Coordinates of C-alpha atoms and ligand atoms in Angstrom, one line a residue:
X174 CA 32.3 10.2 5.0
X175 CA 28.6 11.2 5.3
X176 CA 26.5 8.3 4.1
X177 CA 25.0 10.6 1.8
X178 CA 28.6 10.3 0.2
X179 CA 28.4 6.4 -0.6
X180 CA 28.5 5.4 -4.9
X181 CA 28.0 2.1 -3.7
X182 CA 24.1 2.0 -3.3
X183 CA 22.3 2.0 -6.8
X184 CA 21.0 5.3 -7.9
X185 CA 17.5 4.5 -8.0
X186 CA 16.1 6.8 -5.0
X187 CA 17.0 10.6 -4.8
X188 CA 17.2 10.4 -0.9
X189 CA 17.1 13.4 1.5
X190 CA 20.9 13.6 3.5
X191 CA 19.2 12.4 6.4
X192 CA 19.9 9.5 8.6
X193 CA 17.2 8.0 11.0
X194 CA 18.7 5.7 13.5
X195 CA 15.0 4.9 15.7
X196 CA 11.5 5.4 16.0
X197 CA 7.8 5.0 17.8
X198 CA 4.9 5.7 16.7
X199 CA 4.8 8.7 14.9
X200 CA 8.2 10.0 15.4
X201 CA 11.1 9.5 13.7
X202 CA 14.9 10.2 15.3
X203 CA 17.9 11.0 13.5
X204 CA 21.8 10.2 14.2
X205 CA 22.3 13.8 15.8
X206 CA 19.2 13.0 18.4
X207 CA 16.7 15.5 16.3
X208 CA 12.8 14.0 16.6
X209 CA 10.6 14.4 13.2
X210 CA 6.8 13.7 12.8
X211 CA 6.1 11.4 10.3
X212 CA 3.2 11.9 8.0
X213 CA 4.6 9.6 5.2
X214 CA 5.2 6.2 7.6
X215 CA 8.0 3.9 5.6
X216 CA 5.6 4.6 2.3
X217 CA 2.1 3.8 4.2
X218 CA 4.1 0.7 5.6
X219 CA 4.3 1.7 9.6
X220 CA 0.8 1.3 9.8
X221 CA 1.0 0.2 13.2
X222 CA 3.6 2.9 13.8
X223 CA 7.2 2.7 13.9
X224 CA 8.0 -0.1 16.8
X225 CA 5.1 -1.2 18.1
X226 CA 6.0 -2.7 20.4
X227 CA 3.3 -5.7 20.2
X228 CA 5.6 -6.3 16.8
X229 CA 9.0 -5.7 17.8
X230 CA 8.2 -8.5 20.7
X231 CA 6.7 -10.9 17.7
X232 CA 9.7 -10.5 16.1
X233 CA 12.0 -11.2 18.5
X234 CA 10.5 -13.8 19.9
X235 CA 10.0 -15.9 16.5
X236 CA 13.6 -14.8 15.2
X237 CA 14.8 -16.8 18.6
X238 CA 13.2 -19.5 17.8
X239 CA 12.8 -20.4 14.3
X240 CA 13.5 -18.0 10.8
X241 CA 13.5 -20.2 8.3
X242 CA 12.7 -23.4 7.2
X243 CA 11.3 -23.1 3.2
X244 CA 8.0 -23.2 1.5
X245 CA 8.5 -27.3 1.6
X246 CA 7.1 -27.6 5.6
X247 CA 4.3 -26.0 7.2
X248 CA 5.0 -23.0 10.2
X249 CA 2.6 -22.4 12.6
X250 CA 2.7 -18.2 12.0
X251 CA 2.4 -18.8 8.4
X252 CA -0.4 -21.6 8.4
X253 CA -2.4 -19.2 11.2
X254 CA -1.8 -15.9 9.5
X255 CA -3.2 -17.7 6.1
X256 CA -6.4 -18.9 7.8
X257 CA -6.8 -15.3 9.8
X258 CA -6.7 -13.1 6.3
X259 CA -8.7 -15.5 4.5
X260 CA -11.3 -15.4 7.3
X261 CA -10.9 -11.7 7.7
X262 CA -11.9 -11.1 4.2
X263 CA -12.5 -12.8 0.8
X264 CA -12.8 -16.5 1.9
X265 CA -10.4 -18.6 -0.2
X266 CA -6.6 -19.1 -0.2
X267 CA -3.4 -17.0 0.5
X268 CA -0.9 -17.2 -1.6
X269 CA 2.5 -15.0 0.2
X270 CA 5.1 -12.9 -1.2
X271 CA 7.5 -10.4 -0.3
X272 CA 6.5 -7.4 -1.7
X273 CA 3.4 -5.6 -3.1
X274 CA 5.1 -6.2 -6.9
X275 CA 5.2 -9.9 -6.2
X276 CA 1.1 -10.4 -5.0
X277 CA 0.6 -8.5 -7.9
X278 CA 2.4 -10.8 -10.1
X279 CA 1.3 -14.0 -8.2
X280 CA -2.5 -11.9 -9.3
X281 CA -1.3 -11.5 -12.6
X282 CA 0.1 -15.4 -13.1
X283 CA -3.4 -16.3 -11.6
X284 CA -6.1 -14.5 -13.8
X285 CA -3.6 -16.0 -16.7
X286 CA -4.0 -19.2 -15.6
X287 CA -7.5 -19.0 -14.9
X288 CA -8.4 -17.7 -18.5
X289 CA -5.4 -18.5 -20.7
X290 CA -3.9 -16.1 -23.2
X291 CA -6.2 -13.3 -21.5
X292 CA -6.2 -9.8 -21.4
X293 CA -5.6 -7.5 -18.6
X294 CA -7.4 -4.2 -17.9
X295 CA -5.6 -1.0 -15.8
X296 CA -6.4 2.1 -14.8
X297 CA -5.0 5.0 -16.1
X298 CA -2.8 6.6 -13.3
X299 CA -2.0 3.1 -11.7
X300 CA 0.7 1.8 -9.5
X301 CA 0.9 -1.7 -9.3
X302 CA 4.9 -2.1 -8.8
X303 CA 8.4 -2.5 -10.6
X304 CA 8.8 -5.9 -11.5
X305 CA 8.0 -6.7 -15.3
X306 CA 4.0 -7.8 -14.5
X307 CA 3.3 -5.4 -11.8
X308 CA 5.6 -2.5 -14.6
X309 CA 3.1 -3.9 -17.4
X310 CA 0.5 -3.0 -15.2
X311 CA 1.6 0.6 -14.4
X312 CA 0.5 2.6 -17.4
X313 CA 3.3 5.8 -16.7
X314 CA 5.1 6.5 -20.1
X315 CA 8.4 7.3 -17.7
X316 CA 8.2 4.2 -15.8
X317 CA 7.5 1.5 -18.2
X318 CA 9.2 3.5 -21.7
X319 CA 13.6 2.7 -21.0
X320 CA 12.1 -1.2 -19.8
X321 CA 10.4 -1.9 -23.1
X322 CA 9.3 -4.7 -24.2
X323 CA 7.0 -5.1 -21.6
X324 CA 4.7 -8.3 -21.0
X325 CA 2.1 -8.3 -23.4
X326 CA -1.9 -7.8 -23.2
X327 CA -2.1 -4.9 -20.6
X328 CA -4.6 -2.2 -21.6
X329 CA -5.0 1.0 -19.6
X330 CA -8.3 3.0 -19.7
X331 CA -9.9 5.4 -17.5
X332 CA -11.8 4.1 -14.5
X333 CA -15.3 5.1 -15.8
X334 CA -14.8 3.7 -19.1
X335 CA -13.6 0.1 -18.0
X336 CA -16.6 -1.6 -17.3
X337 CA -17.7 -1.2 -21.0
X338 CA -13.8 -2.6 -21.5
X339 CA -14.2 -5.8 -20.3
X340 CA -15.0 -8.6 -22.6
X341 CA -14.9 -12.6 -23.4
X342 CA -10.8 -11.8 -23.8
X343 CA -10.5 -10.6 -20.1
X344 CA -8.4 -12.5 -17.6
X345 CA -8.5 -9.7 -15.2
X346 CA -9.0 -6.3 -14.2
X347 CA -6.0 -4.6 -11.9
X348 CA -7.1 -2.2 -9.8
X349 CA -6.4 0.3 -6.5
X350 CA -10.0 1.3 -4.9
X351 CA -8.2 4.5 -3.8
X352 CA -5.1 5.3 -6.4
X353 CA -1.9 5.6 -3.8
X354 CA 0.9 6.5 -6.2
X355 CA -1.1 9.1 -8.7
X356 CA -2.0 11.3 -5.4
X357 CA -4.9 9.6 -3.4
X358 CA -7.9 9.3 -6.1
X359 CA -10.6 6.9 -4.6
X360 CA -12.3 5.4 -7.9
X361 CA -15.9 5.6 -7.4
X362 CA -18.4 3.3 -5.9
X363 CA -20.5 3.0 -9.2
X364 CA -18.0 3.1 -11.3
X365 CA -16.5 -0.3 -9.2
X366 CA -19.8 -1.8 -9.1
X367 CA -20.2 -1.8 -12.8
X368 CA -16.8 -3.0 -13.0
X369 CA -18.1 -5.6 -11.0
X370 CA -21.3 -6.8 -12.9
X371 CA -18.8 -6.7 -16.2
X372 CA -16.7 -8.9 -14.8
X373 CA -19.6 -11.7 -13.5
X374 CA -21.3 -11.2 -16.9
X375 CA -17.9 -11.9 -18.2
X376 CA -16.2 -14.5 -16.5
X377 CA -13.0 -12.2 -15.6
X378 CA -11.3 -11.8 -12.4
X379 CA -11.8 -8.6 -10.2
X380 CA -9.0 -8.0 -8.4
X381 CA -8.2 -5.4 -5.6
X382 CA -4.6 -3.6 -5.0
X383 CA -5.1 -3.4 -1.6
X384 CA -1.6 -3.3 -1.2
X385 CA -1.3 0.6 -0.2
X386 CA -5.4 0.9 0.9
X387 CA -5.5 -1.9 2.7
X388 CA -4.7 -2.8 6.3
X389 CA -6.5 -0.1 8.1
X390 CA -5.4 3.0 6.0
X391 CA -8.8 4.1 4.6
X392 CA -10.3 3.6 7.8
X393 CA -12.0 0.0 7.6
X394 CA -9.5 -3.3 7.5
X395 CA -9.9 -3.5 3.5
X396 CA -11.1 -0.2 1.3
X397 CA -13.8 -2.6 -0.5
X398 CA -15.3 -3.2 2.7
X399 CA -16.3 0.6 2.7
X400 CA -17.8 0.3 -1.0
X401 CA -20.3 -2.9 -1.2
X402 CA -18.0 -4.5 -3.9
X403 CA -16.2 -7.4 -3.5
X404 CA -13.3 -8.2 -5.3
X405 CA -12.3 -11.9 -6.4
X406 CA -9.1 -11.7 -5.5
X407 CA -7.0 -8.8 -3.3
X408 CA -3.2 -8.3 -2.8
X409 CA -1.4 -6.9 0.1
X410 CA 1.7 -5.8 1.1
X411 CA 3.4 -2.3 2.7
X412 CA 1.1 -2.2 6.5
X413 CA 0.7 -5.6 6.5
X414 CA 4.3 -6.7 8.0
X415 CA 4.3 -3.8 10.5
X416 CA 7.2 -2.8 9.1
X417 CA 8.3 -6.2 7.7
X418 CA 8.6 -7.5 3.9
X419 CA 5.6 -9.4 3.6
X420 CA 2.8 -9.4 0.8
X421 CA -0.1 -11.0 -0.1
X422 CA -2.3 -12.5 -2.9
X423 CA -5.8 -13.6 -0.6
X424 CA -8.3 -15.3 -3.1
X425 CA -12.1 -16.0 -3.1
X426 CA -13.1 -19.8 -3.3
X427 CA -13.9 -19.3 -6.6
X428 CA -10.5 -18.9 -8.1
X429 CA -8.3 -20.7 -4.9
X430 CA -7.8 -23.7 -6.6
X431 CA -6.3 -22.3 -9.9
X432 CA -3.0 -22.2 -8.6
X433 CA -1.4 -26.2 -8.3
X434 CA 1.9 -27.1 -6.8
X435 CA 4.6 -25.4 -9.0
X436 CA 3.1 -22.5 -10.6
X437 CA 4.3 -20.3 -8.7
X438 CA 7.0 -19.8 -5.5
X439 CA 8.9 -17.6 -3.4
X440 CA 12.1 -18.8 -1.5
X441 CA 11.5 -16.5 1.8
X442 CA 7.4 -15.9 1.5
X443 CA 5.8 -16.2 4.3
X444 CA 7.8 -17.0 6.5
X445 CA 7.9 -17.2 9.9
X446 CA 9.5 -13.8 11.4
X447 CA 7.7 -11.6 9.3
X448 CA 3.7 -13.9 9.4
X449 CA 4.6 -13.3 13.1
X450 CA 5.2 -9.7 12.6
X451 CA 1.7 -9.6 10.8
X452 CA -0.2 -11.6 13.4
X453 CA 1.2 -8.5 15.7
X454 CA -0.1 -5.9 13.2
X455 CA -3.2 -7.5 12.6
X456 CA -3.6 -7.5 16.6
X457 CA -3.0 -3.8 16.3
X458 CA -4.9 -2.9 13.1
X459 CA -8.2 -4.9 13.1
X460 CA -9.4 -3.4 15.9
X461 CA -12.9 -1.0 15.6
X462 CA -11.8 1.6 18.4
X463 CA -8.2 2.6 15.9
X464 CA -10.4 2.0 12.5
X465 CA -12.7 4.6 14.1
X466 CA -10.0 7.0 15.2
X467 CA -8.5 6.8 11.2
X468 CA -11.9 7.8 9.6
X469 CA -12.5 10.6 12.1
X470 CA -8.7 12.1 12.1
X471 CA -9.2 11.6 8.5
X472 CA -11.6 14.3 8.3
X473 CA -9.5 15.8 10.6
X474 CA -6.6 16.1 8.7
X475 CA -8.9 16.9 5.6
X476 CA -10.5 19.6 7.2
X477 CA -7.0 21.2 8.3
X478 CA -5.5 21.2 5.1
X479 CA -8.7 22.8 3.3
X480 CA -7.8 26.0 6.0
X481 CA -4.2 26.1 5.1
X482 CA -3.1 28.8 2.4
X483 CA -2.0 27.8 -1.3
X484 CA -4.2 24.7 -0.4
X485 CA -6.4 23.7 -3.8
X486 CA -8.0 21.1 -3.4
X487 CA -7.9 18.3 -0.4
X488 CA -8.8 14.9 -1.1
X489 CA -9.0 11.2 0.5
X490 CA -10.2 8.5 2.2
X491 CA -9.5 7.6 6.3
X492 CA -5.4 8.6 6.5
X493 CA -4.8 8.4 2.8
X494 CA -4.8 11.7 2.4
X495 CA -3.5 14.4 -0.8
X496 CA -3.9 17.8 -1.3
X497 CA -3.3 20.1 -4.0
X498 CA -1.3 23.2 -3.8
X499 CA -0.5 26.1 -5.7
X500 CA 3.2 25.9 -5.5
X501 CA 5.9 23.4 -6.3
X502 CA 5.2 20.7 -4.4
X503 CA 8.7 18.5 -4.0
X504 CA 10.6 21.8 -2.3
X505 CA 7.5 22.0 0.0
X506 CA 8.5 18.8 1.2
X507 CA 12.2 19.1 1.5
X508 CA 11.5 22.5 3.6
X509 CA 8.7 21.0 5.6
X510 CA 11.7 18.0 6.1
X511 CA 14.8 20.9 6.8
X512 CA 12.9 23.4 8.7
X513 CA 10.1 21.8 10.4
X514 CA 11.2 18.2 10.7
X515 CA 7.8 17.2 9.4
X516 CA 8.3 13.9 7.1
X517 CA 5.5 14.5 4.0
X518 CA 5.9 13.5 0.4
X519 CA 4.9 14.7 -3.3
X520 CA 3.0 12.6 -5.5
X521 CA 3.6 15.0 -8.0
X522 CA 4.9 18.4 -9.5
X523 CA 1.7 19.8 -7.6
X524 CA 0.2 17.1 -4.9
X525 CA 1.2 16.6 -1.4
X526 CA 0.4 13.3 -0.1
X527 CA 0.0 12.3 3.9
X528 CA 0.0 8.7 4.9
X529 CA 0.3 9.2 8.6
X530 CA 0.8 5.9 10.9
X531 CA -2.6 5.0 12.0
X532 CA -1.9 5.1 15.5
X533 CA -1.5 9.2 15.2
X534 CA -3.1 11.0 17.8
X535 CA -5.4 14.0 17.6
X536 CA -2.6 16.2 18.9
X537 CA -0.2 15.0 16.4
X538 CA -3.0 16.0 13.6
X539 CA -3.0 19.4 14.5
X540 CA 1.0 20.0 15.2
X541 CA 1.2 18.4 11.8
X542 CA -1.0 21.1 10.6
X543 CA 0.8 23.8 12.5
X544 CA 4.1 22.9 10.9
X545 CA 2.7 22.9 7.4
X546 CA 1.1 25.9 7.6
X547 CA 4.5 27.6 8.5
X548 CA 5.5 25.9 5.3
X549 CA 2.7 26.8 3.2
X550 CA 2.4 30.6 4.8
Ligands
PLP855 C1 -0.9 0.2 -4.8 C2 0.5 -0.4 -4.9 N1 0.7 -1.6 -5.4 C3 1.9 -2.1 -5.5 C4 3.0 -1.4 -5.0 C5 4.4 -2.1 -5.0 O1 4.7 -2.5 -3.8 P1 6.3 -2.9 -3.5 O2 7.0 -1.6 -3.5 O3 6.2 -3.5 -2.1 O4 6.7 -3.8 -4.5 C6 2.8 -0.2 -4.4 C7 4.0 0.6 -3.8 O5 3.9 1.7 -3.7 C8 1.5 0.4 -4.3 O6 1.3 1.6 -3.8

């Protein structure tokens, strides 16, 4: 039986008939030995690329000695890799999870807490995960519409319109800096700093989905960093693990203390295999020399695609990249997958999205381009 045979997984992925067994860096390999380029990375998880091997060593040397021992005791990888993001960004407390849907619901349970029986502001064109909070969040008529009821209080407006929004109701404002899931749209500078100033005049939480944006992708450790606003809270997930289930919901001072013991928990967060995996990608990730080499093969990659026929419109930020054809974009990506073994993705019925490991080289930029212009040709 070919795997792609099985009724015993749930139906909820429409996956490609192909079966990768191992990888480094950017390349992928499947059962039959065949190498593949990979633009897409997990889904912007293998960051650090696939393997690293500064990871895979953190992995195995924590799985030998300790996996597990609850969120009762303290671990050393855990306690460390707490202090190190708090540090490395917004100052207060971590709080971990295991996904990107769960620091958004730990964000969610937060700004609730914070200002009970509050509101919540979105962006249209949001992705903030599947689990009921994080789907609440998610204003996509097909996503959230066979789920109904969802959690109450969730309003979705466009980006430019939710400063004015915000008012003595607001718990919090969701939102990605650069939009992942809708095709790569960085929300604007001015439009976040007025956001911002609503939000202090108000008394509601800002909070960052860094969860896809963060950890290197745009080009500097957190995509605020590159915008002069900071959030009061962020979450994390996808590059943060190098490859390992691990998320996070990092606070400010200012709203660390809201959470008290038993408000909110996670069996496995945090633990010690995957905070060690973390440390490893952090090693990797926070380093100025590879946060350099993302902005410039960025443009790069930008630049390319604007050359590249039945190209529309190119847009992004570091190696979170999307471009706009004039075709149809999801058999673009299942030739550029049969006939070019170029892993790339589609947003959309029209958008192509490229989420590259960050540790792509220059030469793997422009055989990426080569192969999708024998696509796009
Ligand atoms: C911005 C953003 N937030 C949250 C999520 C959900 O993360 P997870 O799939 O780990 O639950 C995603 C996943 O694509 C995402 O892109």
């Amino acid at each position: 039986m070919s795997l792609a045979e099985t009724t015993a997984l749930a139906a909820t992925y429409a996956r490609y008939p192909v079966e990768f067994v191992s990888g480094s860096g950017c390349v992928l390999r499947d059962a039959d030995g065949a190498e593949y380029l990979d633009l897409l990375a997990g889904v912007a998880v293998c960051n650090a690329g696939h393997c690293h091997p500064r990871v895979v060593s953190a992995v195995q040397d924590q799985a030998a000695r300790l996996m597990h021992v609850s969120n009762l005791f303290y671990t050393e990888p855990m306690v460390r890799l707490a202090e190190r993001l708090s540090a490395r960004s917004l100052g207060g407390r971590v709080f971990f999870s295991n996904s990107g849907a769960e620091a958004n619901e730990a964000a969610i349970k937060l700004a609730r807490k914070a200002r009970r029986g509050g509101d919540f502001l979105v962006a249209h064109g949001a992705f903030h995960g599947r689990t009921y909070g994080a789907l609440s969040a998610t204003p996509q008529e097909s996503k959230q519409a066979p789920f109904a009821p969802l959690v109450p209080g969730f309003t979705a407006v466009v980006p430019e319109a939710m400063a004015d929004a915000v008012g003595p109701q607001t718990a919090g404002v969701l939102l990605e800096p650069v939009q992942g899931e809708s095709g790569v749209h960085p929300i604007d500078a001015e439009v976040l700093r007025a956001v911002r100033a609503a939000c202090d005049e108000h008394g509601a939480l800002l909070i960052f989905d860094e969860v896809q944006c963060g950890m290197g992708r745009t080009g500097t450790l957190w995509a605020y960093e590159a915008l002069g606003v900071r959030p009061d809270a962020m979450t994390l997930a996808k590059g943060l693990g190098g490859g390992m289930p691990i998320g996070a919901l990092v606070t400010d001072p200012g709203c660390a203390d809201v959470f008290e013991p038993g408000d909110h928990g996670s069996t496995f967060a945090g633990g010690p295999v995957v905070s060690a995996a973390a440390h490893a990608a952090l090693d990797v990730l926070d380093d100025e020399t590879l946060l350099a080499s993302v902005r410039a093969l960025g443009e790069r990659m930008v630049e390319g695609l604007r050359e590249l026929p039945r190209v529309k419109t190119v847009r992004g930020r570091g190696l979170m990249v999307a471009a706009d054809v004039d075709a149809d974009a999801p058999p673009l990506v299942r030739r550029a997958l049969d006939e070019q073994r170029l892993i790339i993705n589609a947003t959309g019925p029209g958008t192509l999205r490229f989420v590259p490991p960050l540790v792509i080289s220059e030469a793997e930029v422009d055989e990426a381009l080569r192969r999708l212009a024998a696509i796009l040709g």
